[in-house]
Amino acid sequence: MTSPIPGRLITFEGIDGAGKSTQIDRLEARLREAGLEVVRTREPGGTPVSEIIREVILNEEMTLKTETLLFFAARAQHVDEVIRPALARGAWVLSDRFTDATYAYQVGAKGFSGEACEALEAWTLGDFKPFKTVLFDLAPEVAAKRRQVRAGDTDRFEREETAFFERVRNAYLDRARRDPSRFVIVNAEETPEAIASVLAQEVNQWL
Ligand code: Z5A
């Protein structure tokens, strides 16, 4: 049975350790309470093939061109296999990162050509865009402290310096300024409860 409310893609962005996963957990529960089918997913990843590509991207050294192509390869599979079918049945899809991450990391922080990225986006996705994008904004120093608390191995992205994450942050903020109706910027230095409350108000409007 299809839902009377149309399917929506909501994406979550920000530097590493900004608190996305924490808030996606809460939002997922809130949407399920509202009776919606929720598909929770992530990039890179979200399908068996895209998860294999994720392992390669996060752990192997490669050129920036290869890295960017692999992000789009994983995304193409993810959109066709998971996201579009879910939206077609009326599900709400919560994706931890999407195309804005490629603009922030590969273009903004690493220097990949913005025009080439736009061409790849147009070729793989056409004009497909998220309904809303929640940007978790916080200082890289604060995010680094949070990551230190978390145990476990780091991947090659997490080992970047503060200046790298400052460039990522600025690239995200620049994209948000250019597309204010899609982006919701939250101050990720607030407490988890305060952020959840801001997001709950937003969600009430989306519903
Ligand atoms: N990447 C890319 O370069 N290009 C692309 O196109 C795409 C991705 C799609 C994937 O990382 C990497 O790929 C990513 C960008 C790159 N790398 N970097 N750097 P990932 O998926 O492995 O990791 P992530 O997306 O960055 O998620 P994360 O590290 O798990 O962070 P998070 O989900 O934003 O944070 P969290 O786990 O919810 O919280 C972090 C800690 O802070 C945790 O201990 C919480 O309990 C705590 N926390 C959470 N909220 C708060 C608040 N409000 N106050 C205090 N403490 C808090």
Coordinates of N, CA and C and ligand atoms in Angstrom, one line a residue:
M1 N 0.8 -1.2 0.0 CA 0.0 0.0 0.0 C 0.9 1.3 0.0
T2 N 0.6 2.2 -0.8 CA 1.4 3.4 -0.8 C 0.9 4.4 0.2
S3 N 1.8 5.3 0.7 CA 1.4 6.3 1.7 C 0.7 7.5 1.1
P4 N -0.2 8.1 1.9 CA -0.9 9.3 1.4 C 0.1 10.5 1.3
I5 N 1.2 10.5 2.2 CA 2.2 11.5 2.2 C 3.3 11.1 1.2
P6 N 3.7 12.0 0.3 CA 4.7 11.6 -0.7 C 6.0 11.3 -0.1
G7 N 6.8 10.4 -0.7 CA 8.1 10.1 -0.2 C 9.1 11.3 -0.2
R8 N 10.0 11.4 0.7 CA 10.9 12.5 0.7 C 12.3 12.0 1.0
L9 N 13.3 12.7 0.4 CA 14.7 12.4 0.7 C 15.2 13.5 1.6
I10 N 15.7 13.2 2.8 CA 16.3 14.1 3.7 C 17.7 13.7 3.9
T11 N 18.6 14.7 3.7 CA 20.1 14.3 3.8 C 20.7 15.1 5.0
F12 N 21.7 14.5 5.5 CA 22.4 15.1 6.7 C 23.9 15.3 6.4
E13 N 24.3 16.5 6.7 CA 25.7 16.8 6.3 C 26.4 17.6 7.4
G14 N 27.7 17.6 7.3 CA 28.6 18.3 8.3 C 29.9 17.6 8.4
I15 N 30.8 18.2 9.1 CA 32.1 17.6 9.2 C 32.0 16.4 10.1
D16 N 33.0 15.5 10.1 CA 33.0 14.3 10.9 C 32.8 14.6 12.4
G17 N 32.0 13.9 13.0 CA 31.8 14.1 14.5 C 30.8 15.2 14.8
A18 N 30.1 15.7 13.8 CA 29.2 16.8 14.0 C 27.9 16.4 14.8
G19 N 27.6 15.1 14.9 CA 26.5 14.7 15.6 C 25.3 14.2 14.7
K20 N 25.6 13.9 13.5 CA 24.5 13.6 12.5 C 23.8 12.3 13.0
S21 N 24.7 11.2 13.2 CA 24.1 9.9 13.6 C 23.1 10.0 14.8
T22 N 23.6 10.8 15.8 CA 22.8 11.0 17.0 C 21.4 11.5 16.7
Q23 N 21.3 12.5 15.8 CA 20.0 13.2 15.5 C 19.2 12.3 14.5
I24 N 19.9 11.6 13.6 CA 19.2 10.8 12.7 C 18.4 9.7 13.5
D25 N 19.0 9.2 14.5 CA 18.3 8.2 15.4 C 17.0 8.7 15.9
R26 N 17.1 10.0 16.4 CA 15.8 10.6 17.0 C 14.8 10.9 15.9
L27 N 15.3 11.4 14.8 CA 14.3 11.7 13.7 C 13.6 10.5 13.1
E28 N 14.4 9.4 13.0 CA 13.9 8.2 12.5 C 12.7 7.7 13.4
A29 N 12.9 7.8 14.7 CA 11.9 7.4 15.7 C 10.7 8.3 15.6
R30 N 10.9 9.6 15.4 CA 9.8 10.5 15.3 C 8.9 10.3 14.0
L31 N 9.6 10.0 12.9 CA 8.8 9.8 11.7 C 8.1 8.4 11.7
R32 N 8.7 7.4 12.4 CA 8.0 6.1 12.5 C 6.7 6.3 13.4
E33 N 6.9 7.1 14.4 CA 5.7 7.4 15.3 C 4.6 8.0 14.5
A34 N 5.0 8.9 13.5 CA 4.0 9.5 12.6 C 3.4 8.5 11.6
G35 N 3.8 7.3 11.7 CA 3.2 6.2 10.8 C 3.9 6.1 9.4
L36 N 5.1 6.8 9.3 CA 5.7 6.7 7.9 C 6.7 5.5 7.8
E37 N 6.8 5.1 6.6 CA 7.9 4.1 6.4 C 9.2 4.9 6.3
V38 N 10.2 4.5 7.0 CA 11.5 5.2 7.0 C 12.6 4.3 6.5
V39 N 13.4 4.8 5.6 CA 14.5 4.0 5.1 C 15.8 4.8 5.5
R40 N 16.6 4.2 6.4 CA 17.8 4.9 6.8 C 19.0 4.4 6.1
T41 N 19.8 5.3 5.6 CA 20.9 4.8 4.7 C 22.1 5.8 4.9
R42 N 23.2 5.6 4.1 CA 24.3 6.4 4.3 C 25.1 6.4 3.0
E43 N 26.0 7.5 2.9 CA 27.0 7.5 1.8 C 28.3 7.8 2.3
P44 N 29.4 7.2 1.7 CA 29.3 6.2 0.7 C 28.7 4.9 1.3
G45 N 27.9 4.3 0.6 CA 27.3 3.0 1.0 C 25.8 2.9 0.7
G46 N 25.1 2.1 1.5 CA 23.7 2.0 1.3 C 23.2 0.8 0.4
T47 N 24.1 0.2 -0.4 CA 23.8 -1.0 -1.1 C 25.0 -1.9 -1.0
P48 N 24.9 -3.2 -1.3 CA 26.1 -4.1 -1.2 C 27.3 -3.6 -2.0
V49 N 27.0 -3.2 -3.2 CA 28.1 -2.7 -4.1 C 28.7 -1.4 -3.5
S50 N 27.8 -0.5 -3.1 CA 28.3 0.8 -2.6 C 29.0 0.6 -1.3
E51 N 28.7 -0.4 -0.5 CA 29.5 -0.6 0.7 C 30.9 -1.1 0.4
I52 N 31.0 -1.9 -0.6 CA 32.3 -2.4 -1.0 C 33.2 -1.2 -1.5
I53 N 32.5 -0.3 -2.3 CA 33.2 0.9 -2.8 C 33.6 1.8 -1.6
R54 N 32.7 1.8 -0.6 CA 33.1 2.6 0.6 C 34.4 2.2 1.3
E55 N 34.5 0.8 1.4 CA 35.7 0.3 2.0 C 37.0 0.7 1.3
V56 N 36.8 0.7 -0.1 CA 38.0 1.1 -0.9 C 38.3 2.6 -0.7
I57 N 37.2 3.4 -0.8 CA 37.5 4.9 -0.7 C 38.1 5.2 0.6
L58 N 37.6 4.7 1.7 CA 38.0 5.1 3.0 C 39.4 4.6 3.4
N59 N 39.8 3.5 2.7 CA 41.0 2.9 3.2 C 42.2 2.9 2.2
E60 N 42.0 3.1 1.0 CA 43.0 3.0 0.0 C 43.4 4.4 -0.5
E61 N 44.7 4.6 -0.8 CA 45.2 5.8 -1.4 C 44.9 5.8 -2.9
M62 N 44.5 6.9 -3.4 CA 44.1 7.0 -4.9 C 44.1 8.5 -5.3
T63 N 44.0 8.7 -6.6 CA 44.0 10.1 -7.1 C 42.7 10.7 -6.7
L64 N 42.6 12.1 -6.7 CA 41.4 12.8 -6.4 C 40.3 12.5 -7.5
K65 N 40.7 12.3 -8.7 CA 39.8 12.0 -9.8 C 39.1 10.7 -9.5
T66 N 39.9 9.7 -9.2 CA 39.4 8.3 -8.9 C 38.4 8.4 -7.7
E67 N 38.9 9.1 -6.7 CA 38.1 9.2 -5.5 C 36.7 9.8 -5.8
T68 N 36.7 10.8 -6.6 CA 35.4 11.5 -6.9 C 34.5 10.6 -7.8
L69 N 35.2 10.0 -8.7 CA 34.4 9.0 -9.6 C 33.8 7.9 -8.7
L70 N 34.5 7.4 -7.8 CA 34.0 6.3 -6.9 C 32.9 6.8 -6.1
F71 N 32.9 8.0 -5.5 CA 31.8 8.5 -4.8 C 30.6 8.6 -5.6
F72 N 30.7 9.0 -6.9 CA 29.5 9.1 -7.8 C 29.1 7.7 -8.2
A73 N 30.0 6.7 -8.4 CA 29.6 5.4 -8.7 C 28.8 4.8 -7.6
A74 N 29.3 4.9 -6.4 CA 28.5 4.4 -5.2 C 27.2 5.0 -5.2
R75 N 27.1 6.4 -5.4 CA 25.9 7.1 -5.3 C 24.9 6.7 -6.4
A76 N 25.4 6.5 -7.6 CA 24.5 6.1 -8.7 C 23.7 4.8 -8.4
Q77 N 24.5 3.8 -7.8 CA 23.9 2.5 -7.4 C 22.9 2.7 -6.3
H78 N 23.3 3.6 -5.3 CA 22.5 3.8 -4.2 C 21.1 4.5 -4.6
V79 N 21.2 5.4 -5.5 CA 20.0 6.1 -5.9 C 19.1 5.2 -6.6
D80 N 19.6 4.4 -7.6 CA 18.8 3.5 -8.4 C 18.2 2.3 -7.7
E81 N 19.1 1.8 -6.8 CA 18.7 0.5 -6.1 C 17.8 0.8 -4.8
V82 N 18.1 1.8 -4.1 CA 17.5 2.1 -2.8 C 16.6 3.3 -2.8
I83 N 17.2 4.5 -3.1 CA 16.5 5.7 -2.9 C 15.2 5.9 -3.8
R84 N 15.4 5.8 -5.1 CA 14.3 6.0 -5.9 C 13.1 5.0 -5.7
P85 N 13.4 3.7 -5.5 CA 12.3 2.8 -5.2 C 11.6 3.1 -3.9
A86 N 12.4 3.5 -2.9 CA 11.8 3.9 -1.6 C 10.8 5.1 -1.8
L87 N 11.3 6.1 -2.4 CA 10.5 7.3 -2.6 C 9.2 7.0 -3.4
A88 N 9.4 6.1 -4.4 CA 8.2 5.7 -5.2 C 7.1 5.1 -4.4
R89 N 7.5 4.4 -3.3 CA 6.4 3.7 -2.4 C 6.0 4.7 -1.3
G90 N 6.5 5.9 -1.3 CA 6.1 6.9 -0.3 C 6.9 6.8 1.0
A91 N 8.1 6.2 1.0 CA 8.9 6.1 2.2 C 9.7 7.4 2.3
W92 N 10.1 7.7 3.6 CA 11.0 8.8 3.8 C 12.4 8.3 4.0
V93 N 13.3 8.8 3.2 CA 14.7 8.3 3.2 C 15.6 9.3 3.9
L94 N 16.2 8.8 4.9 CA 17.2 9.6 5.7 C 18.6 9.2 5.3
S95 N 19.3 10.0 4.7 CA 20.6 9.6 4.2 C 21.7 10.4 4.9
D96 N 22.6 9.7 5.6 CA 23.8 10.3 6.3 C 24.8 10.6 5.2
R97 N 24.7 11.8 4.7 CA 25.5 12.4 3.6 C 24.9 12.0 2.2
F98 N 25.2 12.9 1.2 CA 24.8 12.8 -0.2 C 25.7 13.7 -1.0
T99 N 25.2 14.1 -2.1 CA 26.1 14.9 -3.1 C 26.7 16.1 -2.5
D100 N 26.1 16.8 -1.6 CA 26.7 18.0 -1.0 C 28.1 17.7 -0.4
A101 N 28.2 16.4 0.1 CA 29.5 16.0 0.7 C 30.6 16.0 -0.3
T102 N 30.3 15.7 -1.6 CA 31.3 15.6 -2.6 C 31.7 17.1 -2.9
Y103 N 30.8 18.0 -3.0 CA 31.1 19.4 -3.2 C 32.0 20.0 -2.0
A104 N 31.6 19.5 -0.8 CA 32.4 20.1 0.4 C 33.8 19.5 0.5
Y105 N 33.9 18.1 0.4 CA 35.2 17.5 0.6 C 36.0 17.5 -0.7
Q106 N 35.5 16.9 -1.8 CA 36.4 16.8 -2.9 C 36.6 18.1 -3.6
V107 N 35.6 19.0 -3.8 CA 35.7 20.2 -4.5 C 36.2 21.3 -3.5
G108 N 35.5 21.5 -2.4 CA 35.9 22.6 -1.5 C 37.2 22.4 -0.7
A109 N 37.4 21.2 -0.2 CA 38.6 21.0 0.6 C 39.8 20.4 -0.2
K110 N 39.5 19.6 -1.2 CA 40.6 19.0 -1.9 C 41.0 19.6 -3.3
G111 N 40.1 20.5 -3.8 CA 40.4 21.2 -5.0 C 40.0 20.5 -6.3
F112 N 39.1 19.5 -6.3 CA 38.5 18.9 -7.5 C 37.7 20.0 -8.2
S113 N 37.7 20.0 -9.5 CA 37.0 21.0 -10.3 C 35.5 21.0 -10.0
G114 N 34.9 22.2 -9.7 CA 33.5 22.3 -9.4 C 32.7 22.0 -10.7
E115 N 33.2 22.5 -11.9 CA 32.5 22.2 -13.1 C 32.5 20.7 -13.4
A116 N 33.6 20.0 -13.2 CA 33.6 18.6 -13.5 C 32.6 17.9 -12.5
C117 N 32.6 18.3 -11.3 CA 31.6 17.7 -10.3 C 30.2 18.0 -10.7
E118 N 29.9 19.2 -11.2 CA 28.5 19.4 -11.7 C 28.2 18.5 -12.9
A119 N 29.2 18.3 -13.8 CA 28.9 17.5 -14.9 C 28.7 16.0 -14.5
L120 N 29.4 15.5 -13.5 CA 29.2 14.2 -13.0 C 27.8 14.1 -12.3
E121 N 27.5 15.1 -11.6 CA 26.2 15.1 -10.9 C 25.1 15.0 -11.9
A122 N 25.2 15.9 -12.9 CA 24.1 15.9 -14.0 C 24.0 14.6 -14.7
W123 N 25.2 14.0 -15.0 CA 25.2 12.7 -15.7 C 24.6 11.5 -14.9
T124 N 25.0 11.5 -13.6 CA 24.5 10.4 -12.7 C 23.1 10.6 -12.2
L125 N 22.8 11.8 -11.8 CA 21.5 12.1 -11.1 C 20.5 12.9 -11.9
G126 N 20.9 13.5 -13.0 CA 20.0 14.5 -13.6 C 19.7 15.6 -12.7
D127 N 18.4 16.0 -12.5 CA 18.1 17.1 -11.6 C 17.6 16.6 -10.2
F128 N 17.9 15.3 -9.9 CA 17.5 14.7 -8.6 C 18.2 15.4 -7.5
K129 N 17.4 15.9 -6.5 CA 18.0 16.6 -5.4 C 17.2 16.2 -4.1
P130 N 17.9 16.3 -2.9 CA 17.1 16.0 -1.7 C 16.0 17.0 -1.5
F131 N 15.0 16.6 -0.8 CA 13.9 17.5 -0.4 C 14.4 18.6 0.6
K132 N 15.1 18.1 1.6 CA 15.7 19.0 2.6 C 17.1 18.4 3.0
T133 N 18.0 19.3 3.3 CA 19.4 18.9 3.8 C 19.6 19.6 5.1
V134 N 19.9 18.8 6.1 CA 20.2 19.4 7.4 C 21.7 19.5 7.6
L135 N 22.2 20.7 7.7 CA 23.7 20.9 7.8 C 24.0 21.1 9.3
F136 N 24.8 20.2 9.9 CA 25.3 20.3 11.2 C 26.6 21.1 11.2
D137 N 26.5 22.4 11.7 CA 27.6 23.3 11.6 C 28.3 23.4 13.0
L138 N 29.6 23.1 13.0 CA 30.4 23.3 14.2 C 31.9 23.5 13.9
A139 N 32.6 24.1 14.9 CA 34.0 24.3 14.7 C 34.8 23.0 14.6
P140 N 35.8 22.9 13.7 CA 36.5 21.6 13.6 C 37.2 21.2 14.9
E141 N 37.6 22.2 15.7 CA 38.3 21.8 17.0 C 37.3 21.0 17.9
V142 N 36.0 21.5 17.9 CA 35.0 20.8 18.8 C 34.8 19.4 18.2
A143 N 34.6 19.3 16.9 CA 34.4 18.0 16.3 C 35.6 17.0 16.6
A144 N 36.8 17.5 16.6 CA 38.0 16.7 16.8 C 37.9 16.2 18.2
K145 N 37.5 17.0 19.2 CA 37.5 16.5 20.6 C 36.4 15.4 20.7
R146 N 35.3 15.6 20.0 CA 34.3 14.5 20.1 C 34.8 13.2 19.5
R147 N 35.5 13.4 18.4 CA 36.0 12.1 17.7 C 37.0 11.4 18.6
Q148 N 37.8 12.2 19.4 CA 38.8 11.6 20.3 C 38.2 10.7 21.3
V149 N 37.0 11.1 21.8 CA 36.2 10.4 22.8 C 35.8 9.0 22.3
R150 N 35.6 9.0 20.9 CA 35.1 7.7 20.3 C 36.3 6.8 20.1
A151 N 36.1 5.6 20.5 CA 37.2 4.6 20.3 C 37.3 4.1 18.9
G152 N 38.3 3.4 18.5 CA 38.4 2.7 17.2 C 39.4 3.3 16.3
D153 N 39.6 2.6 15.2 CA 40.5 3.0 14.2 C 40.0 4.2 13.4
T154 N 40.9 5.0 12.9 CA 40.4 6.2 12.0 C 40.7 5.8 10.6
D155 N 39.8 6.3 9.7 CA 40.0 6.2 8.3 C 40.9 7.3 7.7
R156 N 41.2 7.3 6.4 CA 42.1 8.3 5.9 C 41.5 9.7 5.9
F157 N 40.2 9.8 5.9 CA 39.5 11.1 6.0 C 39.6 11.7 7.4
E158 N 39.4 10.8 8.4 CA 39.4 11.3 9.7 C 40.8 11.8 10.2
R159 N 41.8 11.4 9.5 CA 43.2 11.7 9.9 C 43.6 13.1 9.3
E160 N 42.7 13.8 8.6 CA 43.0 15.1 8.0 C 43.2 16.1 9.1
E161 N 43.9 17.3 8.8 CA 44.2 18.3 9.8 C 43.0 19.2 9.9
T162 N 43.0 20.1 11.0 CA 41.9 21.0 11.3 C 41.7 22.0 10.1
A163 N 42.7 22.4 9.4 CA 42.5 23.3 8.2 C 41.7 22.7 7.1
F164 N 41.9 21.4 7.0 CA 41.1 20.7 6.0 C 39.6 20.7 6.3
F165 N 39.3 20.5 7.6 CA 37.9 20.5 8.0 C 37.3 21.9 8.0
E166 N 38.2 22.9 8.2 CA 37.7 24.3 8.1 C 37.3 24.6 6.6
R167 N 38.0 24.0 5.7 CA 37.6 24.2 4.3 C 36.3 23.5 4.0
V168 N 36.2 22.3 4.5 CA 34.9 21.5 4.3 C 33.8 22.3 4.9
R169 N 33.9 22.8 6.1 CA 32.9 23.6 6.8 C 32.5 24.8 5.9
N170 N 33.4 25.5 5.4 CA 33.1 26.7 4.6 C 32.4 26.4 3.3
A171 N 32.9 25.3 2.7 CA 32.2 24.9 1.5 C 30.8 24.5 1.7
Y172 N 30.5 23.8 2.8 CA 29.1 23.5 3.2 C 28.3 24.8 3.4
L173 N 28.8 25.7 4.1 CA 28.1 26.9 4.4 C 27.8 27.7 3.1
D174 N 28.8 27.7 2.2 CA 28.6 28.4 1.0 C 27.5 27.7 0.2
R175 N 27.4 26.4 0.1 CA 26.3 25.7 -0.6 C 25.0 26.0 0.1
A176 N 25.0 26.1 1.4 CA 23.7 26.4 2.1 C 23.2 27.8 1.8
R177 N 24.2 28.7 1.7 CA 23.8 30.1 1.3 C 23.2 30.2 -0.1
R178 N 23.7 29.4 -1.0 CA 23.2 29.4 -2.4 C 21.9 28.7 -2.5
D179 N 21.5 27.9 -1.6 CA 20.2 27.1 -1.7 C 19.5 27.1 -0.4
P180 N 19.0 28.3 0.1 CA 18.5 28.4 1.4 C 17.2 27.7 1.6
S181 N 16.4 27.5 0.6 CA 15.1 26.8 0.8 C 15.3 25.3 1.0
R182 N 16.4 24.7 0.6 CA 16.6 23.3 0.8 C 17.4 23.1 2.1
F183 N 18.3 23.9 2.5 CA 19.2 23.7 3.6 C 18.5 24.2 4.9
V184 N 18.7 23.4 6.0 CA 18.4 23.8 7.4 C 19.7 23.7 8.1
I185 N 20.2 24.9 8.6 CA 21.5 24.9 9.3 C 21.3 24.8 10.8
V186 N 21.9 23.8 11.5 CA 21.7 23.7 12.9 C 23.1 24.0 13.6
N187 N 23.0 24.6 14.7 CA 24.3 24.9 15.5 C 24.6 23.6 16.2
A188 N 25.6 22.8 15.7 CA 25.8 21.5 16.3 C 26.6 21.6 17.6
E189 N 26.9 22.8 18.1 CA 27.5 22.9 19.4 C 26.5 22.9 20.5
E190 N 25.2 23.1 20.1 CA 24.2 23.0 21.1 C 24.1 21.6 21.7
T191 N 23.3 21.4 22.8 CA 23.2 20.0 23.3 C 22.3 19.2 22.4
P192 N 22.5 17.8 22.5 CA 21.6 17.0 21.6 C 20.1 17.3 21.8
E193 N 19.7 17.6 23.0 CA 18.3 17.9 23.2 C 17.8 19.2 22.5
A194 N 18.7 20.2 22.6 CA 18.3 21.5 21.9 C 18.3 21.3 20.4
I195 N 19.2 20.5 19.8 CA 19.2 20.3 18.4 C 18.0 19.5 18.0
A196 N 17.6 18.5 18.8 CA 16.5 17.6 18.5 C 15.2 18.5 18.5
S197 N 15.1 19.4 19.4 CA 13.9 20.3 19.5 C 13.8 21.1 18.2
V198 N 14.9 21.7 17.7 CA 14.9 22.5 16.5 C 14.5 21.6 15.3
L199 N 15.0 20.4 15.3 CA 14.7 19.5 14.2 C 13.2 19.1 14.2
A200 N 12.7 18.9 15.5 CA 11.3 18.5 15.6 C 10.4 19.5 15.0
Q201 N 10.7 20.8 15.3 CA 9.9 21.9 14.7 C 9.9 21.9 13.2
E202 N 11.1 21.7 12.6 CA 11.2 21.6 11.2 C 10.4 20.5 10.6
V203 N 10.5 19.3 11.3 CA 9.8 18.1 10.7 C 8.3 18.4 10.7
N204 N 7.8 19.0 11.8 CA 6.4 19.3 11.8 C 5.9 20.1 10.6
Q205 N 6.8 21.0 10.1 CA 6.5 21.8 8.9 C 6.5 20.9 7.6
W206 N 7.5 19.9 7.6 CA 7.6 19.1 6.4 C 6.4 18.1 6.3
L207 N 5.9 17.7 7.5 CA 4.8 16.8 7.5 C 3.5 17.5 7.1
Ligands
Z5A1 N1 32.9 11.7 2.1 C1 33.4 12.5 1.1 O1 34.6 12.9 1.2 N2 32.7 12.7 -0.1 C2 31.4 12.3 -0.2 O2 30.8 12.5 -1.3 C3 30.9 11.5 0.8 C4 31.6 11.3 2.0 C5 29.5 11.0 0.7 C6 32.5 9.1 5.6 O3 32.6 9.1 6.9 C7 33.6 10.0 5.0 O4 33.5 10.1 3.6 C8 33.5 11.3 5.6 C9 33.3 12.3 4.5 C10 33.7 11.4 3.3 N3 34.7 11.6 6.3 N4 35.2 12.5 6.9 N5 35.9 13.1 7.5 P1 31.7 8.3 7.9 O5 30.4 7.9 7.3 O6 32.5 7.2 8.4 O7 31.6 9.3 9.1 P2 30.7 10.6 9.2 O8 29.6 10.7 8.2 O9 31.6 11.7 9.3 O10 30.0 10.3 10.6 P3 30.5 10.3 12.1 O11 32.0 10.4 12.2 O12 29.9 9.1 12.7 O13 30.0 11.6 12.7 P4 28.5 12.0 13.1 O14 27.5 11.0 12.7 O15 28.3 13.4 12.5 O16 28.6 12.2 14.7 P5 27.9 11.2 15.8 O17 28.5 9.9 15.7 O18 26.5 11.4 16.0 O19 28.6 12.0 17.1 C11 30.0 12.0 17.3 C12 30.2 12.0 18.8 O20 29.8 13.2 19.4 C13 29.5 10.9 19.6 O21 30.4 10.4 20.6 C14 28.3 11.5 20.1 O22 27.8 10.9 21.3 C15 28.8 13.0 20.4 N6 27.7 14.0 20.2 C16 26.7 14.0 19.2 N7 26.0 15.1 19.3 C17 26.5 15.8 20.3 C18 26.2 17.1 20.9 N8 25.2 17.8 20.4 N9 27.0 17.6 21.8 C19 28.0 16.9 22.3 N10 28.4 15.6 21.9 C20 27.7 15.1 20.9

